[in-house]
Short mmCIF file of C-alpha atoms in Angstrom, two decimals:
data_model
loop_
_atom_site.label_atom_id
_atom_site.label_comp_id
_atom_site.label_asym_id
_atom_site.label_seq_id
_atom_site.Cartn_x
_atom_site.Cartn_y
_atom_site.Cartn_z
CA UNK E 257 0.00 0.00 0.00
CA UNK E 258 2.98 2.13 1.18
CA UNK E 259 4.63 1.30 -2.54
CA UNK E 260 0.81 1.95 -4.03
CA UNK E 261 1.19 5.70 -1.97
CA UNK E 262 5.02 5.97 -3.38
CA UNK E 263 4.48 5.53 -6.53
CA UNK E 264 0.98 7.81 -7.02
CA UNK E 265 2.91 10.74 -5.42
CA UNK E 266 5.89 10.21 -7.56
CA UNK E 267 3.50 10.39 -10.74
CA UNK E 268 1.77 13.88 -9.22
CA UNK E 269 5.13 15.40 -8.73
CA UNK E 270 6.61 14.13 -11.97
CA UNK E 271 3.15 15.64 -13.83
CA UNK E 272 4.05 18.60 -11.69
CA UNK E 273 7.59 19.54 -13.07
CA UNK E 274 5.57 19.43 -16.73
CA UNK E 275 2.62 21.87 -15.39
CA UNK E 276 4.95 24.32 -13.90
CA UNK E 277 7.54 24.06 -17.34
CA UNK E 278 10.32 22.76 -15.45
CA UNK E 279 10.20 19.92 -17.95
CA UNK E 280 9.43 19.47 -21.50
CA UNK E 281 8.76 17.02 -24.09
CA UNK E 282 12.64 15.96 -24.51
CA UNK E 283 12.39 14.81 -21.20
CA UNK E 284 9.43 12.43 -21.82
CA UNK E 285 11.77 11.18 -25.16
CA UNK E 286 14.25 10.14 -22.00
CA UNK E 287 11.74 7.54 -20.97
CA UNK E 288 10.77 6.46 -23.70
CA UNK E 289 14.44 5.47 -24.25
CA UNK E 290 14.23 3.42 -21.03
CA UNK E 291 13.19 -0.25 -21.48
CA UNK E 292 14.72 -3.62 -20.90
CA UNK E 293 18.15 -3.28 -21.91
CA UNK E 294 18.84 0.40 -20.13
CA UNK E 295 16.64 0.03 -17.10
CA UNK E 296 18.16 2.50 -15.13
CA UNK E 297 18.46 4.71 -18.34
CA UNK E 298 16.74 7.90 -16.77
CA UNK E 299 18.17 7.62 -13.81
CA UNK E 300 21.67 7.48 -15.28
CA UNK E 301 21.41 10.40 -17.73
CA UNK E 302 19.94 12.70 -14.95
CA UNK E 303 22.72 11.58 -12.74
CA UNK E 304 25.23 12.73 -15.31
CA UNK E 305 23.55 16.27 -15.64
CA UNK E 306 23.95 16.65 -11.59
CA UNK E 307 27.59 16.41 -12.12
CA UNK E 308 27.99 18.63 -15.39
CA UNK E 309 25.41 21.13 -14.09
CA UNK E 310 27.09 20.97 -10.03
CA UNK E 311 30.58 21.81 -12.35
CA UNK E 312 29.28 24.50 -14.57
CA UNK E 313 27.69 25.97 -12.04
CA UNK E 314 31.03 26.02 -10.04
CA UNK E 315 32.90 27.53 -13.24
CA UNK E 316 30.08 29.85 -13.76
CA UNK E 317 30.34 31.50 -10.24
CA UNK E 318 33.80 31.81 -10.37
CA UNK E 319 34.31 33.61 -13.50
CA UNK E 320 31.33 36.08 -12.02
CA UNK E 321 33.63 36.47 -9.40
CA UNK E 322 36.08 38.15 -12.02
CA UNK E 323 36.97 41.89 -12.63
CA UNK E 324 36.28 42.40 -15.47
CA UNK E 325 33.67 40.05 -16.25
CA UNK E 326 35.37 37.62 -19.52
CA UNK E 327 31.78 37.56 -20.92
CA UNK E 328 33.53 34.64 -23.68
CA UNK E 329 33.67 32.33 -20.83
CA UNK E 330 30.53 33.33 -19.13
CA UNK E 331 29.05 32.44 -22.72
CA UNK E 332 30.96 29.19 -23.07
CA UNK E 333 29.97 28.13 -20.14
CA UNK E 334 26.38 28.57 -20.32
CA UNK E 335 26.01 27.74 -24.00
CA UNK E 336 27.56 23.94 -22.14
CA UNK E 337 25.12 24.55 -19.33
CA UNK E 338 22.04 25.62 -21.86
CA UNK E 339 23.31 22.12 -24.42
CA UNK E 340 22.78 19.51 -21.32
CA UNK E 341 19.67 21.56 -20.17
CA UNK E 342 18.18 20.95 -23.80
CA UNK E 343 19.40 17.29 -24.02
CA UNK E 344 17.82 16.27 -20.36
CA UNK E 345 14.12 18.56 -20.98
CA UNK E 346 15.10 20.99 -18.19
CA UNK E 347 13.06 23.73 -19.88
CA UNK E 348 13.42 26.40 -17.52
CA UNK E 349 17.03 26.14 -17.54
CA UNK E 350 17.48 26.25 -20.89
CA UNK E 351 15.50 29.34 -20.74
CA UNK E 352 17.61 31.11 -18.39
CA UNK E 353 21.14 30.04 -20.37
CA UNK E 354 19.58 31.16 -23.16
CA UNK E 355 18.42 34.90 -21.47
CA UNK E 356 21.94 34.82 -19.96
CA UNK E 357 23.87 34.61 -23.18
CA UNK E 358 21.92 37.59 -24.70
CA UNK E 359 23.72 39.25 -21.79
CA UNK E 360 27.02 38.52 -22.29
CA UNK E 361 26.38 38.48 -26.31
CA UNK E 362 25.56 42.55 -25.09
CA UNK E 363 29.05 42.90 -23.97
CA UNK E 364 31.06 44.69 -21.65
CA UNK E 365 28.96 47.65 -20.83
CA UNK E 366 28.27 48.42 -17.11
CA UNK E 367 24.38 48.28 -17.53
CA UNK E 368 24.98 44.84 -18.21
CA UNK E 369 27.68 44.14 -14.84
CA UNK E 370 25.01 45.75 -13.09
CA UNK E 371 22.59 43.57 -14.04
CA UNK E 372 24.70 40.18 -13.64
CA UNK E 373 25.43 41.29 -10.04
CA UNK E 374 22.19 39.88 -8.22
CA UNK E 375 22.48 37.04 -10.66
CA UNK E 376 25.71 36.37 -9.46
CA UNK E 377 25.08 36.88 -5.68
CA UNK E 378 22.21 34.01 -6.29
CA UNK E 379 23.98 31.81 -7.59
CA UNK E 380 26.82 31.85 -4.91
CA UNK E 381 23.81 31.97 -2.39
CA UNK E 382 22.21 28.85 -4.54
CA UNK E 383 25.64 26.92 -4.71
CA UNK E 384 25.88 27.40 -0.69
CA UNK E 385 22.47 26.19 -0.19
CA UNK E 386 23.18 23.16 -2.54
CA UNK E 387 26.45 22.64 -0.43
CA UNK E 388 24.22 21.72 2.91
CA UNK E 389 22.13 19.42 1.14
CA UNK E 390 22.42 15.73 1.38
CA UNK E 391 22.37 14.12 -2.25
CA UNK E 392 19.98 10.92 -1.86
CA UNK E 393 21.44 7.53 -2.73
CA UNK E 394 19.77 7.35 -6.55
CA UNK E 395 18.03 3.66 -6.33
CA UNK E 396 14.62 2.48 -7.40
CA UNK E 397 14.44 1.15 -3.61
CA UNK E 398 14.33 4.98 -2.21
CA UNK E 399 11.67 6.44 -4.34
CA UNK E 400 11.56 9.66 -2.66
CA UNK E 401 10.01 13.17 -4.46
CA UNK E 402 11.23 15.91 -2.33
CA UNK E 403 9.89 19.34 -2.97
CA UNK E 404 12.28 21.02 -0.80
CA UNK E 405 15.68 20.10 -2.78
CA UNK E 406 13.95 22.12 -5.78
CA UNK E 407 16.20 25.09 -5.87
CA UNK E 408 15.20 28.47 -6.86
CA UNK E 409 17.73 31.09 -7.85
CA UNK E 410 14.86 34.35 -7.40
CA UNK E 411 15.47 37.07 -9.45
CA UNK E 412 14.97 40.41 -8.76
CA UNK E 413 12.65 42.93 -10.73
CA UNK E 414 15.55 44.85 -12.12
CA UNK E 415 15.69 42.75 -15.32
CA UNK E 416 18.70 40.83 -13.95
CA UNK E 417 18.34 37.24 -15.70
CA UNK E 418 15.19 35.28 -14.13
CA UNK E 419 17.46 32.49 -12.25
CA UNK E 420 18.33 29.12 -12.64
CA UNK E 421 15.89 26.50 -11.48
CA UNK E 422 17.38 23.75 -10.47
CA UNK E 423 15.62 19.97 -9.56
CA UNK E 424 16.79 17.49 -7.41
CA UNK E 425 14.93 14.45 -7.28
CA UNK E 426 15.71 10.74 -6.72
CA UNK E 427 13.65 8.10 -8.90
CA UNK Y 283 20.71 19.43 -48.53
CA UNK Y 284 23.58 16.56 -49.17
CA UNK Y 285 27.27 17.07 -50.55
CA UNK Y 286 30.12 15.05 -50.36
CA UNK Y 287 29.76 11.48 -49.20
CA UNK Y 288 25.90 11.18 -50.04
CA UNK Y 289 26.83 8.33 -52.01
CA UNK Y 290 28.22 6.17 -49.69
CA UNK Y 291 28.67 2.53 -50.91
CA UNK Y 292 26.84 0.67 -47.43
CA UNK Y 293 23.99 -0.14 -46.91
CA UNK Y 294 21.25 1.72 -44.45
CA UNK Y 295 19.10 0.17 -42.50
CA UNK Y 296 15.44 1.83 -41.28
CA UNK Y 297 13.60 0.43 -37.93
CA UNK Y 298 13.15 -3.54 -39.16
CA UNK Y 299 15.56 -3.98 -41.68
CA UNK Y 300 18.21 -6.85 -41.51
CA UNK Y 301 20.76 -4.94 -43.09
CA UNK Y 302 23.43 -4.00 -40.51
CA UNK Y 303 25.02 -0.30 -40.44
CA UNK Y 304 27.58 1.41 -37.77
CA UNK Y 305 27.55 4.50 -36.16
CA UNK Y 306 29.97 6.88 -34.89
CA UNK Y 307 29.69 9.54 -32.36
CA UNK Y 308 31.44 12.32 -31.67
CA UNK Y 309 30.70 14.54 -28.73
CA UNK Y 310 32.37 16.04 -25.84
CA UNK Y 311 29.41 15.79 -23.97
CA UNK Y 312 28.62 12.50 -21.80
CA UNK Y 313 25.09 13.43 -21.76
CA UNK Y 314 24.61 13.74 -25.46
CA UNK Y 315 26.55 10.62 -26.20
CA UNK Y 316 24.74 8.08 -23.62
CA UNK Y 317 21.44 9.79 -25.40
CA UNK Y 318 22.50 9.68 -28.82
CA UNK Y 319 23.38 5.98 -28.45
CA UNK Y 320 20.24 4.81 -26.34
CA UNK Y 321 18.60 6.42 -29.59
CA UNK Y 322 21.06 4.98 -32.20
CA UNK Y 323 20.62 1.47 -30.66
CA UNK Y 324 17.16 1.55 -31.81
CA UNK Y 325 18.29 1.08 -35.36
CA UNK Y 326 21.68 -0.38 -35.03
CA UNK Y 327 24.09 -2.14 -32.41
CA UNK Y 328 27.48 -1.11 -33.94
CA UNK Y 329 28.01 1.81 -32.46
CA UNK Y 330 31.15 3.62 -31.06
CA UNK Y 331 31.65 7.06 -29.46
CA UNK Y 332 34.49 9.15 -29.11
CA UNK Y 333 34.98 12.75 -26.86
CA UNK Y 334 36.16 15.29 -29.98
CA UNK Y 335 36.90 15.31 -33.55
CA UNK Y 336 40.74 14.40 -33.08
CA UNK Y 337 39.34 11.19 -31.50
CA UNK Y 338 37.37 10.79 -34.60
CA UNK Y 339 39.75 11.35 -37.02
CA UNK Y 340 42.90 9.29 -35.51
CA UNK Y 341 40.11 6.20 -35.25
CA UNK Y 342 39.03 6.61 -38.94
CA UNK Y 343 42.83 6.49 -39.65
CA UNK Y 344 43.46 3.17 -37.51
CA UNK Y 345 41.45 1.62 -39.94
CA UNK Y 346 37.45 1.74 -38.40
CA UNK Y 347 34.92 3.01 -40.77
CA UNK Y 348 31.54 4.13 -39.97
CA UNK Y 349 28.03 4.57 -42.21
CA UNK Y 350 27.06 7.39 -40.35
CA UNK Y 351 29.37 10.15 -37.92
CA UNK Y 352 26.87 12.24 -36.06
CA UNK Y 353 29.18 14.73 -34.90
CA UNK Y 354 29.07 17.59 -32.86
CA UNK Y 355 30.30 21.43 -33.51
CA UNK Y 356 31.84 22.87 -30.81
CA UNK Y 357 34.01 20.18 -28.71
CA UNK Y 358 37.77 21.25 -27.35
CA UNK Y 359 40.52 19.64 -29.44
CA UNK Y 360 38.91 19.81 -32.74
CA UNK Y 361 35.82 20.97 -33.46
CA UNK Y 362 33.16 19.01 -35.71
CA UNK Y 363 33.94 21.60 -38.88
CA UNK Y 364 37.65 20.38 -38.87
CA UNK Y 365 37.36 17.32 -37.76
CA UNK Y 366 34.64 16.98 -41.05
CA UNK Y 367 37.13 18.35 -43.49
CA UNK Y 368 40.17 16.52 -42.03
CA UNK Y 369 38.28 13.20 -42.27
CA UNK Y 370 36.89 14.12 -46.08
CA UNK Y 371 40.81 14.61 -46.74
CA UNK Y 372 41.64 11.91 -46.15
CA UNK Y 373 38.67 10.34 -48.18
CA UNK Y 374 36.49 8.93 -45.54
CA UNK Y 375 32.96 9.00 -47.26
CA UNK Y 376 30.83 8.32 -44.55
CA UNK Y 377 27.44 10.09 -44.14
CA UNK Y 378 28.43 13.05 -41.66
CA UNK Y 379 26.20 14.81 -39.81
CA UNK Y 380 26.78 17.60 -37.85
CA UNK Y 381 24.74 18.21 -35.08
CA UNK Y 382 24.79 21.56 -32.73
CA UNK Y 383 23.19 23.32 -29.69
CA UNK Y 384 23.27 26.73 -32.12
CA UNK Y 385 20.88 28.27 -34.21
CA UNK Y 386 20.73 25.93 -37.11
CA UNK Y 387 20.02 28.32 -39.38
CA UNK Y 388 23.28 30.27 -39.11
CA UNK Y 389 24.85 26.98 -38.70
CA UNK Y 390 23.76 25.42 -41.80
CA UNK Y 391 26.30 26.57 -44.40
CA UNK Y 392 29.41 26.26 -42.05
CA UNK Y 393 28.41 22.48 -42.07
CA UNK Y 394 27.94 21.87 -45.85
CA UNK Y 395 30.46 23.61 -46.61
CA UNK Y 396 33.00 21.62 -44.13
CA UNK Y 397 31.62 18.52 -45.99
CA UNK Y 398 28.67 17.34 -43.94
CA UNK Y 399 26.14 15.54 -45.35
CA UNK Y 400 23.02 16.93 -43.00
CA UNK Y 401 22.73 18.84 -40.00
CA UNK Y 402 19.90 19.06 -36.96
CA UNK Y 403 19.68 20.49 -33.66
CA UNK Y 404 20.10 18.70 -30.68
CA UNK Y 405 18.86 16.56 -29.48
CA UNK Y 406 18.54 13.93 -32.05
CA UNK Y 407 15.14 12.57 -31.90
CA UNK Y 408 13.94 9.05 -32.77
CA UNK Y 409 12.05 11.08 -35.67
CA UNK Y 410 15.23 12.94 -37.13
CA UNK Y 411 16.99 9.69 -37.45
CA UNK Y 412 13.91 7.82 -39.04
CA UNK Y 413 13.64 10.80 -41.69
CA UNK Y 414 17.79 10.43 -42.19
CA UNK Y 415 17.97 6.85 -42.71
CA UNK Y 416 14.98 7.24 -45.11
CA UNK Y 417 16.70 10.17 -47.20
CA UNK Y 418 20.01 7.78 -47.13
CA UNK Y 419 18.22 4.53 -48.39
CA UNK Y 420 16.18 6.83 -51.01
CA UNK Y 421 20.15 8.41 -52.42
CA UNK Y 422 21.12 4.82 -52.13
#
């Protein structure tokens, strides 16, 4: 009954990330890739995107940490970041790389520094918060959804770039 | 839409075929490769993957040779566009295709003109393989 529970809550929250455009369709092609031969397939590729995204992120803060910004890099960077957002359906993501890189595509003006401050101060803020979290063992065993390991990097009203949303969820 | 290498003396094979073909792919990203070949193996179980275009090239020069290269643009090393004319060099006429995370559109000529055969976005999708196996057994 307890599995029954499990399982109907992990479908709600899965139908969730689609209703609130976390995920897209690419994401559903993921599953549809999963079947006898690659059962853990999902789970595998969305393990891989916690470690490129955890290491772009990383990169990402530190060259915002840079005076002057190298707005190449930034750009590299995020045009990695925005390529395994596409690939895994994190929709939002993508999004945000993409609203990023019309910032640094601006260039080097100080409208545009001022802007990528707040950004930046989230995402150190978001990469400390990530820090204190424990990442769950990723095995079909623990099927735990939980809401509070989705991370929001808030942005602020100025126009600064709307954040990166970030999901954590074990399946 | 196809240039060099459209001609490409192997046979294809589309979903439920028994011909065999083999498939290459190039790309410095893990995620993109373990996708690309969970969707490859859907047509095809001879499939290799390397991390850049130098990887590419040096294993087309030990000897392997592939029906289709679905190779990316940007990867460090060499990119897809030289890796693509350094393979066409040295007379590898495998169906290449390049795919990217740009703006096709702008993309486009940069890969014909390198030699590619076809280009899409990523992520390939069952569909866009379907439609470039059926192009390939149409030319062939």
């Amino acid at each position: 009954m307890e599995r029954i529970q499990m399982r109907r809550q992990l479908a709600l929250m899965r139908q969730s990330f689609f209703d609130q455009g976390f995920l897209d369709e690419q994401f559903i092609q993921l599953e549809e890739l999963q079947d006898d031969a690659n059962p853990n397939f999902v789970e595998e590729v969305v393990t891989l995107y916690y470690r490129d995204s955890s290491r772009l992120i990383l990169n990402i803060d530190q060259a915002l940490e840079r005076n002057p910004l190298d707005f190449n890099k930034l750009d590299n960077y995020m045009h990695q970041f925005k390529g395994s957002s596409t690939s895994i359906g994190a929709k939002k993501v993508k999004a945000e790389c993409t609203q990023f890189r019309e910032y640094c595509k601006a260039g080097n003006s100080e409208g545009k520094k001022d802007k990528l401050g707040p950004w930046r101060q989230h995402v150190a803020q978001g990469i400390d918060g990530r820090g204190q979290k424990k990442k769950q063992d990723l095995t079909w065993q623990n099927i735990v959804i939980d809401k509070s390991k989705i991370h929001t990097f808030n942005h602020q009203k100025n126009g600064c770039p709307s954040g990166i949303t970030m999901f954590w969820f074990s399946m | 839409m196809f240039g060099k290498g459209a001609s490409s003396s192997k046979s294809m094979e589309i979903i439920g075929s028994e011909k065999k073909f083999s498939v290459l792919i190039v790309d410095d990203d893990p995620i993109i490769r373990k996708i690309h070949g969970a969707l490859v193996s859907k047509f095809t179980t001879e499939i290799q993957e390397v991390k850049n275009g130098k990887e590419a090239v040096d294993l087309c020069r030990s000897g392997a040779s592939f029906d289709i290269i679905f190779i990316d643009k940007k990867m460090p090393i060499m990119n897809g566009l030289e890796a693509t004319k350094e393979l066409r060099a040295m007379g590898v006429n495998s169906t290449i295709v390049g795919v990217t995370s740009c703006d096709l559109s702008s993309e486009r000529n940069d890969f014909i003109a390198a030699g590619q055969n076809q280009c899409y976005e990523k992520p390939l999708t069952i569909e866009k393989i379907k439609s470039l196996l059926s192009e390939l057994n149409k030319n062939n």
